[in-house]
Coordinates of C-alpha atoms in Angstrom, one line a residue:
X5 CA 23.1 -76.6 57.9
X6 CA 25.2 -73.9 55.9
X7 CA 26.9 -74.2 52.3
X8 CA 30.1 -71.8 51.8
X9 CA 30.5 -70.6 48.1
X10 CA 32.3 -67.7 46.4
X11 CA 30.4 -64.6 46.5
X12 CA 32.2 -63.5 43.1
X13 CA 28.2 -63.4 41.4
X14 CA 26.8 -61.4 44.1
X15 CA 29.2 -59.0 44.0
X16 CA 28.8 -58.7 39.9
X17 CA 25.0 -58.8 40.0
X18 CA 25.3 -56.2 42.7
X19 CA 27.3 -53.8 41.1
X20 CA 24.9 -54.1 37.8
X21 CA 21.9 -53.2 40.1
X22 CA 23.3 -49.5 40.1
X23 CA 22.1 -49.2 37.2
X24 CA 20.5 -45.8 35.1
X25 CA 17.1 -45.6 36.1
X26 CA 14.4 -43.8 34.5
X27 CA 12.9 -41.5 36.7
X28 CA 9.7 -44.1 37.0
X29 CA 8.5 -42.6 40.5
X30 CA 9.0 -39.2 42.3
X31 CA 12.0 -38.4 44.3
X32 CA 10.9 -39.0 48.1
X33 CA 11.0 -37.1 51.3
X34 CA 13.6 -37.7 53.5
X35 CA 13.8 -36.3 57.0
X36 CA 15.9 -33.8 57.5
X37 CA 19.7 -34.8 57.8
X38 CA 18.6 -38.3 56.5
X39 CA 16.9 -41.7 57.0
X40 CA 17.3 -41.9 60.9
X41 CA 20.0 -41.7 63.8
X42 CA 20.8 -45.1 64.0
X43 CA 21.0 -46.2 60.0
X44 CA 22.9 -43.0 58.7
X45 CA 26.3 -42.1 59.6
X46 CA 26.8 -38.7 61.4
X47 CA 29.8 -36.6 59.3
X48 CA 31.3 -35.9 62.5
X49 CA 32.4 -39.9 62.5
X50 CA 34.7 -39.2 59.7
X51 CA 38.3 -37.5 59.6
X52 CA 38.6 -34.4 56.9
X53 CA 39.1 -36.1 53.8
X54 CA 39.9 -33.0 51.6
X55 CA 43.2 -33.0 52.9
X56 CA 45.5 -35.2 50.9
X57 CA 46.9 -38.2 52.1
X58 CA 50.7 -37.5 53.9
X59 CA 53.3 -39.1 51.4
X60 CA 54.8 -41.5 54.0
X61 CA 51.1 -43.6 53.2
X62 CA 52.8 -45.9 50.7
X63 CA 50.7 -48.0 48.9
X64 CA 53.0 -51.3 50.3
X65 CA 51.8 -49.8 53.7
X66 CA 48.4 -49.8 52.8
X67 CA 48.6 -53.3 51.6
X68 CA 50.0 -54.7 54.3
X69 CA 47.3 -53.4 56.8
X70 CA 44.4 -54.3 54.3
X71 CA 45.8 -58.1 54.4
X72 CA 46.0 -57.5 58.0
X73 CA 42.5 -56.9 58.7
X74 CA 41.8 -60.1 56.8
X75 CA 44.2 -62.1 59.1
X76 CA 42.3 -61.1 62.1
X77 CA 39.3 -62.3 60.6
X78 CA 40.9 -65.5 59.5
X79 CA 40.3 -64.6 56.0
X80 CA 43.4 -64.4 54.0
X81 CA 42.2 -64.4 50.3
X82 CA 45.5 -66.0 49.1
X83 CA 44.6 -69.1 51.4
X84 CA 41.5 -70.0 50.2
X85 CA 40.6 -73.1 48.0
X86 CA 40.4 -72.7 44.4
X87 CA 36.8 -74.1 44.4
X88 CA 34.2 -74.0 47.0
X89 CA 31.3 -76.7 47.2
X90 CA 27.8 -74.8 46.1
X91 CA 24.4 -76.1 47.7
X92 CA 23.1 -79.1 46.4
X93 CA 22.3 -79.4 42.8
X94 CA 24.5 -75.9 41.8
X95 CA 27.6 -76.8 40.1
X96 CA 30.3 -75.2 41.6
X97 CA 32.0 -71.8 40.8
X98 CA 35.8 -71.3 40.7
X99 CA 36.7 -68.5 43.8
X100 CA 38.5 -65.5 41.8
X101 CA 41.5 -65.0 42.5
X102 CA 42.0 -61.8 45.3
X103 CA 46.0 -62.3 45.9
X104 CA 47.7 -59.4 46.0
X105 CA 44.8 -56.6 45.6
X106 CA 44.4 -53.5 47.5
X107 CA 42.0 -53.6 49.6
X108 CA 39.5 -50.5 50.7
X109 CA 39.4 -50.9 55.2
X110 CA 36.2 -50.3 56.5
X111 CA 37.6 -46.7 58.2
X112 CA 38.3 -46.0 54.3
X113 CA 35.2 -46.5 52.2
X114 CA 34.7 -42.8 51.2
X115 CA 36.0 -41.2 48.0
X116 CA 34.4 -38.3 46.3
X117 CA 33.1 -40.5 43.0
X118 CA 35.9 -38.8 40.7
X119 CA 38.3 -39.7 42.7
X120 CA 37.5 -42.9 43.8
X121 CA 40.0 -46.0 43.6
X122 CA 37.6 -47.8 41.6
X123 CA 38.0 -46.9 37.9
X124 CA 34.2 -47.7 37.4
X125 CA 33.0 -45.6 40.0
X126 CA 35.0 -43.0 38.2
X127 CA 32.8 -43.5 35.5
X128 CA 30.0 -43.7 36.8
X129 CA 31.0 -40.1 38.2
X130 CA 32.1 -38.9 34.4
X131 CA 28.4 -40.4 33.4
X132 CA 26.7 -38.2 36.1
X133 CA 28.2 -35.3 35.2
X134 CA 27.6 -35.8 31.5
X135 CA 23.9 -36.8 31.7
X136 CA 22.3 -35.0 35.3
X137 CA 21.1 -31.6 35.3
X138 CA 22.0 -29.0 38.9
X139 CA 18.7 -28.9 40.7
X140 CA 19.2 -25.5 41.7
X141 CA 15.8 -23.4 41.7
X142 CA 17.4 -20.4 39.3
X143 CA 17.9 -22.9 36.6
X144 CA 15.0 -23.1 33.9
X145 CA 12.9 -27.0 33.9
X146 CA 14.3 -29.4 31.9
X147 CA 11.2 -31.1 32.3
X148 CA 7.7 -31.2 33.5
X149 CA 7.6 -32.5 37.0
X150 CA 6.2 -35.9 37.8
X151 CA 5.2 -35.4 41.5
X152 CA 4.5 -32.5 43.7
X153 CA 8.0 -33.3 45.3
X154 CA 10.2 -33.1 42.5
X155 CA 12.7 -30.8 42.6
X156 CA 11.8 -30.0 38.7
X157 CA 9.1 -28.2 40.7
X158 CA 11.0 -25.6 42.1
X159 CA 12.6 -24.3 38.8
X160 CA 11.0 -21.6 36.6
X161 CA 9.0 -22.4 33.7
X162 CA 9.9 -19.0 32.5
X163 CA 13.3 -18.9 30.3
X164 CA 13.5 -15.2 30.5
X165 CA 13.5 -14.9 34.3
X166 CA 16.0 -18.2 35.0
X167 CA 19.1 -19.9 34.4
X168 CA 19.6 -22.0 31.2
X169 CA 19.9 -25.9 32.5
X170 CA 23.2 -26.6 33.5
X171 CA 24.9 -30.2 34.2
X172 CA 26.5 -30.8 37.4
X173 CA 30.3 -30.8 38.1
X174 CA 30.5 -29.6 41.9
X175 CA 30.8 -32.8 44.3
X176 CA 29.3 -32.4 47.5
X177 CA 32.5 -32.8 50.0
X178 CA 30.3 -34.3 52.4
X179 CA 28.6 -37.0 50.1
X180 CA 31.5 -37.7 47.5
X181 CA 28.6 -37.4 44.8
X182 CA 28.0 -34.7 42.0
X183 CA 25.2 -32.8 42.8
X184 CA 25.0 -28.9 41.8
X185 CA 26.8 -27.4 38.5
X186 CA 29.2 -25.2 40.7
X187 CA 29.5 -24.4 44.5
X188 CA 28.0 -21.4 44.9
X189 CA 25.1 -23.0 43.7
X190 CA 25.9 -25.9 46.2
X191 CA 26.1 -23.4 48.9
X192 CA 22.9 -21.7 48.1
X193 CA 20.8 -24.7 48.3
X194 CA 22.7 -26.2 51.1
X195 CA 19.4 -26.6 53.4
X196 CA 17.8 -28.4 51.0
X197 CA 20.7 -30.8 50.1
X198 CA 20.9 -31.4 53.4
X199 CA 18.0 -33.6 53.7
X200 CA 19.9 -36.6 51.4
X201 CA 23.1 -35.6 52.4
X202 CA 24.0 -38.3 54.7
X203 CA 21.7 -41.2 52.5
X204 CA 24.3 -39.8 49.3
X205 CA 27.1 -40.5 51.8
X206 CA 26.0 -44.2 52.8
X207 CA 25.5 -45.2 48.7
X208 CA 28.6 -43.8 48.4
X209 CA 30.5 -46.0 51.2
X210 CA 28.0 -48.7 49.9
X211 CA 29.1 -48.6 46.7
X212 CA 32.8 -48.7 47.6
X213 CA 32.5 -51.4 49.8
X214 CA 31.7 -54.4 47.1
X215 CA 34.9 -53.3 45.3
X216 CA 36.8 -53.3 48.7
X217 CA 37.8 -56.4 47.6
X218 CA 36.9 -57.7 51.1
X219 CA 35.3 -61.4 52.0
X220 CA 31.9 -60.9 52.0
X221 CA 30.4 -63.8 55.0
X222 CA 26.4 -62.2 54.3
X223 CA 26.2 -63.9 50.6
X224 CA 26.6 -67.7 52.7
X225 CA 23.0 -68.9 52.8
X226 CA 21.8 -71.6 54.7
X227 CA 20.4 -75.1 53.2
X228 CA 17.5 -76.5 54.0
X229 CA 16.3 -76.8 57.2
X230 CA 14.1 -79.2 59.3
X231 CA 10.2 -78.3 58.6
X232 CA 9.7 -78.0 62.4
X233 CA 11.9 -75.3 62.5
X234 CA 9.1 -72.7 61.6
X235 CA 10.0 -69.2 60.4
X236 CA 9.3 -66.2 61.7
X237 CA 8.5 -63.7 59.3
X238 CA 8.0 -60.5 61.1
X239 CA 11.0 -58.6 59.9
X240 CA 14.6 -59.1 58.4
X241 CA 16.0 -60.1 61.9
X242 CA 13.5 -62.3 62.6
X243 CA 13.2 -64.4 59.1
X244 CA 17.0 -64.2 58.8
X245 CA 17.7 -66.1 62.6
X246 CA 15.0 -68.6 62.3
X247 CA 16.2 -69.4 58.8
X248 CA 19.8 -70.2 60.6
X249 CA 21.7 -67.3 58.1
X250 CA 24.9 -66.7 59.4
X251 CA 24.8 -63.6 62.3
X252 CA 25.0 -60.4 60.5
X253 CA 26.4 -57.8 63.2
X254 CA 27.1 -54.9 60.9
X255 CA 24.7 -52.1 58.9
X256 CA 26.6 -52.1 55.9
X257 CA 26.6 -55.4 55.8
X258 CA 23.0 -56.4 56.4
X259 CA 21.9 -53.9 53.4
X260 CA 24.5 -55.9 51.1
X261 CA 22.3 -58.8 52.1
X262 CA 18.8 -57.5 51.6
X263 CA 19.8 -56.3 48.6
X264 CA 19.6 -59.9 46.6
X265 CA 17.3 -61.0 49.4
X266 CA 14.6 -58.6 49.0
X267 CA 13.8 -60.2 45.6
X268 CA 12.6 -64.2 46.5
X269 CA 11.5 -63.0 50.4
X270 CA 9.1 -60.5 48.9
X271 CA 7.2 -62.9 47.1
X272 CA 7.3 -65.4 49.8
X273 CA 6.4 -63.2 52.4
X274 CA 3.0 -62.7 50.8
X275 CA 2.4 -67.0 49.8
X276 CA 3.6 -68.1 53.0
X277 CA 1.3 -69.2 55.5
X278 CA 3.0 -67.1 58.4
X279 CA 2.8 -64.1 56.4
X280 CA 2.9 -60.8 58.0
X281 CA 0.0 -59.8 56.0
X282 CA -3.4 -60.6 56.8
X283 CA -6.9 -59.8 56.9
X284 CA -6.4 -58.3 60.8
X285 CA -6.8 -54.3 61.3
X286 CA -4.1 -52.6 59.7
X287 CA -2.7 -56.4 58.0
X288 CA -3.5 -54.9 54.9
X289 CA -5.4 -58.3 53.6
X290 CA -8.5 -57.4 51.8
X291 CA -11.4 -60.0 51.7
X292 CA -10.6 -61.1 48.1
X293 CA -7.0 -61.5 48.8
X294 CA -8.2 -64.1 51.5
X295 CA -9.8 -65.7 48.8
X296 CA -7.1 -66.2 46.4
X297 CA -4.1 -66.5 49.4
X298 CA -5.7 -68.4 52.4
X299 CA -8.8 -69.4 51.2
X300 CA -12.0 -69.5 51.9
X301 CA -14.9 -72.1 51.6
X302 CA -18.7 -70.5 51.2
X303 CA -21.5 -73.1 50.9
X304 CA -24.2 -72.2 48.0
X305 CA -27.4 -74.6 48.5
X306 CA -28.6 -75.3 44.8
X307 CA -31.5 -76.6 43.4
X308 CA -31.0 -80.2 44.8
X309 CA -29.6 -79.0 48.4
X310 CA -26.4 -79.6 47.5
X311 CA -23.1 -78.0 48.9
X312 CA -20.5 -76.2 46.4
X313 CA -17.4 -75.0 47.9
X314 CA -15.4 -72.3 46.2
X315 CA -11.9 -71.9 47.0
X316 CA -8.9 -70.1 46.0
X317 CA -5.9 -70.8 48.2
X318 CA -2.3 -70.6 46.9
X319 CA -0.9 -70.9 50.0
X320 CA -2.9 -74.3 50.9
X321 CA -0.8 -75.6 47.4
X322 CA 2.5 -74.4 49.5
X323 CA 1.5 -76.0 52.3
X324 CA 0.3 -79.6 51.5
X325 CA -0.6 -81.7 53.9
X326 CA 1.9 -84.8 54.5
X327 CA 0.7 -87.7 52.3
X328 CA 3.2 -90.4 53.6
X329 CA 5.1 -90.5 51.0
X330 CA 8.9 -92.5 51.3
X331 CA 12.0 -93.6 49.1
X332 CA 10.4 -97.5 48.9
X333 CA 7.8 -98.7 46.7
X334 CA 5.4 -98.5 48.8
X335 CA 6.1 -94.8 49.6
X336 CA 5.5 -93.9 46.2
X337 CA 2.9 -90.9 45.8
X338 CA 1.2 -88.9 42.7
X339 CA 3.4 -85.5 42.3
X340 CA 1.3 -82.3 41.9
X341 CA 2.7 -80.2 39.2
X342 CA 5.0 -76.9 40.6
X343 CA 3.8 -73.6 41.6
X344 CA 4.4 -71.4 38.2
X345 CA 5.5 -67.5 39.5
X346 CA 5.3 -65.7 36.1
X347 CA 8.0 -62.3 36.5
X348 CA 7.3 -60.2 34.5
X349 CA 9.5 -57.2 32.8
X350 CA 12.4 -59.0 34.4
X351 CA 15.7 -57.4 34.8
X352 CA 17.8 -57.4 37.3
X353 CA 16.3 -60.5 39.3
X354 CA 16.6 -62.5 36.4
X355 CA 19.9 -62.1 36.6
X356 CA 20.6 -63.3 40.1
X357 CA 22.8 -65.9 41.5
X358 CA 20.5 -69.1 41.8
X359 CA 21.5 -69.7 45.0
X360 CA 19.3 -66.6 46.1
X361 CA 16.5 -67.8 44.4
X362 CA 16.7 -71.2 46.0
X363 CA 16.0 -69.8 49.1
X364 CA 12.5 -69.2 48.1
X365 CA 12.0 -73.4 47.8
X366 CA 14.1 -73.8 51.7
X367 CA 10.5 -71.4 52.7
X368 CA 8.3 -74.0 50.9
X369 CA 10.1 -77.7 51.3
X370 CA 7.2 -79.6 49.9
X371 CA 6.6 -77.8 47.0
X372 CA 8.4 -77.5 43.1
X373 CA 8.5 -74.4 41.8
X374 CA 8.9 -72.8 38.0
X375 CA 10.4 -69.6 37.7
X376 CA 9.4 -67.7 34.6
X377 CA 11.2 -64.9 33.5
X378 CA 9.7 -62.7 30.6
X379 CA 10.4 -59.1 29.2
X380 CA 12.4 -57.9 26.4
X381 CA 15.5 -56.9 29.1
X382 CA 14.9 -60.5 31.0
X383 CA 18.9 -61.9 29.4
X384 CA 20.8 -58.3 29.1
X385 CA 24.2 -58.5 29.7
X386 CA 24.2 -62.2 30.5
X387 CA 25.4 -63.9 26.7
X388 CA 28.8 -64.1 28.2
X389 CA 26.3 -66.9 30.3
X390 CA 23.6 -68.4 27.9
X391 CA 23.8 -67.3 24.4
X392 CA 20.1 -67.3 23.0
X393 CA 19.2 -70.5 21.2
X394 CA 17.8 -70.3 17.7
X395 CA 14.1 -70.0 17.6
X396 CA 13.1 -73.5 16.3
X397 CA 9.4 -75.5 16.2
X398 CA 10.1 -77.3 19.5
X399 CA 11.4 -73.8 21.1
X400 CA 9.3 -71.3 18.7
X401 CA 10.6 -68.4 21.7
X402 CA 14.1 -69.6 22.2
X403 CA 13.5 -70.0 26.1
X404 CA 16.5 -70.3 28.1
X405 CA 15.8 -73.4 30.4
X406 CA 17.8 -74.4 33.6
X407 CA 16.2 -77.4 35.2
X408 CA 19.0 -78.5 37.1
X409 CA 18.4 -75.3 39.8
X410 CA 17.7 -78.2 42.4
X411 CA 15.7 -80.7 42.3
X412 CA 12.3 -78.2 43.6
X413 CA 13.4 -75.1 41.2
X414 CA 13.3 -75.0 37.7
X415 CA 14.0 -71.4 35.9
X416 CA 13.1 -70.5 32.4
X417 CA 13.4 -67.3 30.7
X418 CA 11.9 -65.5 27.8
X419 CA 12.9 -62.6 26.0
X420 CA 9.8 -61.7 24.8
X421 CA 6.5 -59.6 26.0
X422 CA 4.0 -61.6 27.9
X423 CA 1.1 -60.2 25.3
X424 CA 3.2 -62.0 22.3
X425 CA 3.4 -65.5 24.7
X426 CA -0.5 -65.1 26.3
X427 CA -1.9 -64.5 22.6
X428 CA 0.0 -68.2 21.3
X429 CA -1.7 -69.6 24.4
X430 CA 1.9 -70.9 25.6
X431 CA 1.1 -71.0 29.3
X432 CA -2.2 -71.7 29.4
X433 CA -4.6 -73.0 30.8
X434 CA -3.8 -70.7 34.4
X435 CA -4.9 -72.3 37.7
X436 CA -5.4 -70.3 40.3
X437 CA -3.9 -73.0 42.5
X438 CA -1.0 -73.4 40.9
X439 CA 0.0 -70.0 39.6
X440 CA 1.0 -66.4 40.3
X441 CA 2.6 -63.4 38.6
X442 CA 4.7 -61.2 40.3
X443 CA 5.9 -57.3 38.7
X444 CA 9.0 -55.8 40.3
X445 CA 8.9 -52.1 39.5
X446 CA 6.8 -52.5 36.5
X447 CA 6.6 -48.5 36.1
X448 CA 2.3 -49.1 35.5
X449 CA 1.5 -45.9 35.4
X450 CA 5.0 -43.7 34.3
X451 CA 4.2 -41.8 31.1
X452 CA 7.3 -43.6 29.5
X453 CA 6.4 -47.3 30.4
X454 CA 2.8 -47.2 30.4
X455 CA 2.2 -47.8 27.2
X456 CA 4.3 -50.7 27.4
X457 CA 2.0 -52.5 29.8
X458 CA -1.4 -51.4 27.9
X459 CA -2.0 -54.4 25.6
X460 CA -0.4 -56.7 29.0
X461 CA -2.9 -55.3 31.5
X462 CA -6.3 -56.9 30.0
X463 CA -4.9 -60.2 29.5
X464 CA -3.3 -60.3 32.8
X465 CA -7.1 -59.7 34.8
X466 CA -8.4 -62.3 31.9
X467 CA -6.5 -65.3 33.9
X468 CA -8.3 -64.3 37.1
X469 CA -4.1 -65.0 38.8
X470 CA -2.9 -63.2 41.9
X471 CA -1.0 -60.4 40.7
X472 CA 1.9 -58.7 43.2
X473 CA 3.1 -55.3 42.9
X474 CA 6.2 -53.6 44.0
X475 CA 7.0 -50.2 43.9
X476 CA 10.2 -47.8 44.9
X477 CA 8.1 -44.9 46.9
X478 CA 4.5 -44.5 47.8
X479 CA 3.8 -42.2 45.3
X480 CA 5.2 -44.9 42.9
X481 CA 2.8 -47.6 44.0
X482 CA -0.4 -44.7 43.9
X483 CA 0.1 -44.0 40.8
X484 CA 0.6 -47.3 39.4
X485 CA -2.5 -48.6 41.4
X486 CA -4.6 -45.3 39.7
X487 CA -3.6 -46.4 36.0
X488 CA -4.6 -50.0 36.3
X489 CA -7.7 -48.5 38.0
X490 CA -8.3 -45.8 35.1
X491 CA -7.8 -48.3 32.6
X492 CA -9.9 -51.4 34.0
X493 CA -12.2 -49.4 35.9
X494 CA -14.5 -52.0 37.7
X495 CA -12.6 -55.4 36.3
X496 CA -10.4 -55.8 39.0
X497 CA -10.1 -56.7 42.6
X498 CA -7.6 -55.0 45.3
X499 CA -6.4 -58.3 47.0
X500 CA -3.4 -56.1 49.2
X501 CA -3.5 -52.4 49.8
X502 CA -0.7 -50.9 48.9
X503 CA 1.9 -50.2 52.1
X504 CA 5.6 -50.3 52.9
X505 CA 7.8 -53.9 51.9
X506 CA 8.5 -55.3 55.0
X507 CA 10.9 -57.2 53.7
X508 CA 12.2 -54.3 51.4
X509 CA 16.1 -53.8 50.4
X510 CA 17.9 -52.1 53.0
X511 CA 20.2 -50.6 50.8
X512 CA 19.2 -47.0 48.9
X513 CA 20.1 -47.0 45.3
X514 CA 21.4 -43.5 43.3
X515 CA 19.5 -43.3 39.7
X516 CA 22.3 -41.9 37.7
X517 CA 20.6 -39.5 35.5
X518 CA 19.4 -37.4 38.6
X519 CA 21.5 -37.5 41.7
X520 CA 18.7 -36.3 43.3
X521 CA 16.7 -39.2 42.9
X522 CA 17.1 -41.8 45.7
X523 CA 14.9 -45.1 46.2
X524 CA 15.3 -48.7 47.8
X525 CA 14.4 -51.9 45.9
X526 CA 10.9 -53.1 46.3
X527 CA 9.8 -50.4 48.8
X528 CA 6.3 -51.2 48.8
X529 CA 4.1 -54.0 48.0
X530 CA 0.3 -54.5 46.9
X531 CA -1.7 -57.2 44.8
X532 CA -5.0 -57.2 42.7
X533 CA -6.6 -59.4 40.1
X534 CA -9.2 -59.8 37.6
X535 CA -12.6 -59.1 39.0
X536 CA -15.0 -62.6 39.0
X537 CA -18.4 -63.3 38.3
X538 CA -19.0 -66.7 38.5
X539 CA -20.0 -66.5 42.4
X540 CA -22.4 -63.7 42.0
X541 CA -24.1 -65.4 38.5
X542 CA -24.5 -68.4 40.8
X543 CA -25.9 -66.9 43.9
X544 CA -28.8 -65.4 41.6
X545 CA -29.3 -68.6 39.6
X546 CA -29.6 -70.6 42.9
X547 CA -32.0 -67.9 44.6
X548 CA -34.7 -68.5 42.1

């Protein structure tokens, strides 16, 4: 079963995930002429697109071949309805309206950023220029380096023997993008530039490609589907054909997709009980993770030969068993309450279209879930949407509440830190059961977040709650892992080594202050909690 709806929110939440970036993890190492063969287009593919365009390439021409590409498709934008049905329990979105609009062809997605058709990629270019530094090695540091990687590390700490810091205003003709303050220096360094080159080139096409103004077919998601119909979550192909999505034939496109996707298939990837991870050589599954995922049942013979069985298993609460219950009166069963997924230092993800996240209750059919949203950036750019309500006694944190999701998915959002909510006890009590937390590039262990986190971390291990961890690079996730591990040295337990996403975004993001800093969403993934005592306390009280 499928649902059509507009795609207009994708393609704004989209565009606001190319958003500045602090440099929160290291730049990583790409091989040499980019990501791989088969992912990264080769240069040769495209025509010389210094030279300017001939003058007989009228812009009436070019809109009559944009609208017909969409005619072959059997998508003519002026032709579609003026409101299309949403899944159920979403009210319904108006389509905007695409008459008449130039439209970017797929031959025709690259334009150096200051030029580009766009006026906010033109921007977004003036930004770069203004704020990014040339990362040639004659230039002196404009900072210390945050990994042995970083192209910082190749300047001169010296001022006498080096450049002063200069901002960039040569764009690469390969990649569109401004990366070196002039084109000698471009020239120079050309070997090393060479090794994002081609990545640079597919952000850029990327980027161009939502404002194409084209129909975008990979933001239709599937409804639910029949529970026998089990999903196969070995990889994006795999979870995205057994979960009936539409067929996605097309890079570009699949990366558009996994971009919003990566967000609610992350955290369901690790709950669900055909999760890729497990406790197998090389599943990445430590013992205490079984504990608190799958579950486990030791028996502890007390004093009066008794059996106690301790168990943690979230995914046995995602995974009920079927207790007959029907729509008659004598169908009528006890409810448990919904799983709680606390996100914390929400950003972007808060800001999703709700259809996305809904896909996270098609995984888990039997179960309600409660989205939390908390951080101070958890409602940025979205009072156009839901103002803030007034702080009052019955809302003393002015929660934004949507309980009409669907009827398994309720979403709430606080602009507030989690310290400030845990201390007022406003969540509590936490049930291992019933609750997890989940931090999307929390930036643990950067030197200008960390503190940040400090006061969060303690309380966090104090609920004794799974806690999942993403991170844009390896190095990112190492050195997040070594603060928690610095700072709660023997109080926590490793429940997932930290390893690549497999359900990562396929899509590499630009951080805007330094072009040379590329990363994909939710990279990597690993899990700990708060260490526990209560087995070990009663294994010695029971031994005497």
């Amino acid at each position: 079963m499928s649902t059509n709806y507009t795609c207009h929110r994708c393609l704004i939440l989209l565009r606001a995930n190319s958003r500045v970036r602090t440099s929160a993890q290291g730049p990583i190492t790409i091989c040499r002429r980019g990501i791989s063969a088969k992912n990264t287009p080769s240069r040769k593919a495209f025509p010389d697109l210094t030279t300017k365009p001939s003058a007989s390439y009228s812009r009436r021409s070019f809109t009559k071949q944009a609208y017909t590409f969409l005619e072959s498709y059997g998508q003519i934008p002026k032709n579609e309805p003026t409101q299309i049905p949403s899944p159920i329990g979403l009210a319904s979105t108006n389509t905007p309206d695409v008459t008449g609009r130039l439209l970017l062809q797929p031959n025709n997605l690259f334009h150096p950023f200051s030029q580009s058709p766009s006026p906010e990629i033109r921007r977004r270019a003036a930004f770069i220029k203004q704020h990014a530094y040339c990362p040639h090695p004659n230039h002196h540091q404009t900072r210390l380096p945050i990994a042995p990687d970083d192209p910082e590390a190749r300047k001169s700490s010296v001022k006498l023997n080096s450049e002063p810091p200069s901002r960039v205003d040569f764009e690469c003709p390969d990649c569109g993008i401004p990366v070196y303050c002039s084109e000698d220096h471009w020239a120079d360094d050309y070997e090393t530039h060479l090794e994002i080159c081609d990545t640079l080139r597919q952000i850029n096409e990327d980027d161009h490609d939502l404002r194409s103004g084209r129909f975008f077919p990979e933001f239709e998601y599937p409804g639910p589907q029949m529970e026998e119909a089990m999903v196969n979550m070995t990889s994006w192909d795999t979870f995205l054909y057994t979960r009936e999505f539409r067929a996605i034939d097309e890079d570009r496109s699949m990366r558009q997709a996994t971009r919003l996707l990566t967000y609610p298939v992350t955290i369901g990837s690790v709950l669900h009980e055909l999760s890729p991870y497990n406790i197998r050589s090389r599943g990445r599954l430590t013992p205490e993770g079984l504990k608190s995922l799958s579950g486990e049942y030791k028996p502890l013979k007390s004093s009066n030969s008794s059996l106690v069985n301790i168990s943690e298993a979230l995914r046995y609460t995602l995974h009920p068993p079927r207790s007959g219950a029907g729509v008659d009166i004598k169908g009528l069963r006890p409810n448990p309450p919904p799983v709680r997924i606390f996100i914390l230092g929400a950003r972007a993800e808060s800001s999703l279209p709700r259809e996305v996240w809904v896909q996270l209750s098609h995984m888990f059919p039997r179960v309600a879930f409660h989205l939390i949203f908390i951080g101070p950036e958890s409602m940025a750019n979205r009072d156009h949407e839901f103002p803030l309500p007034e702080r009052t006694p019955t809302n003393p944190f002015g929660a934004v509440v949507e309980d009409r999701i669907s009827h398994q998915m309720k979403i709430s959002t606080f602009v507030e830190y989690y310290h400030t909510l845990h201390k007022a006890g406003h969540f509590a009590p936490y049930d291992p059961y019933f609750d997890c937390f989940m931090l999307f590039h929390p930036g643990l262990g950067h030197p200008a977040s960390s503190h940040e986190w400090e006061e969060t971390l303690p309380q966090l291990l104090e609920t004794k709650v799974p806690i999942l961890v993403t991170g844009y690079t390896r190095w990112d996730m190492q050195r997040d892992l070594k603060w928690v591990e610095e700072k709660m040295a023997g109080e926590l337990d490793l429940l997932m080594e930290p390893g690549e996403n497999r359900f990562r975004s396929l899509r590499w993001d630009l951080n805007d202050l330094d072009p040379q800093d590329i990363s994909c969403g939710n990279w990597g993934i690993w899990a700990f909690r708060g260490k526990r005592y209560l087995l070990h306390l009663a294994e010695r009280v029971w031994s005497l």
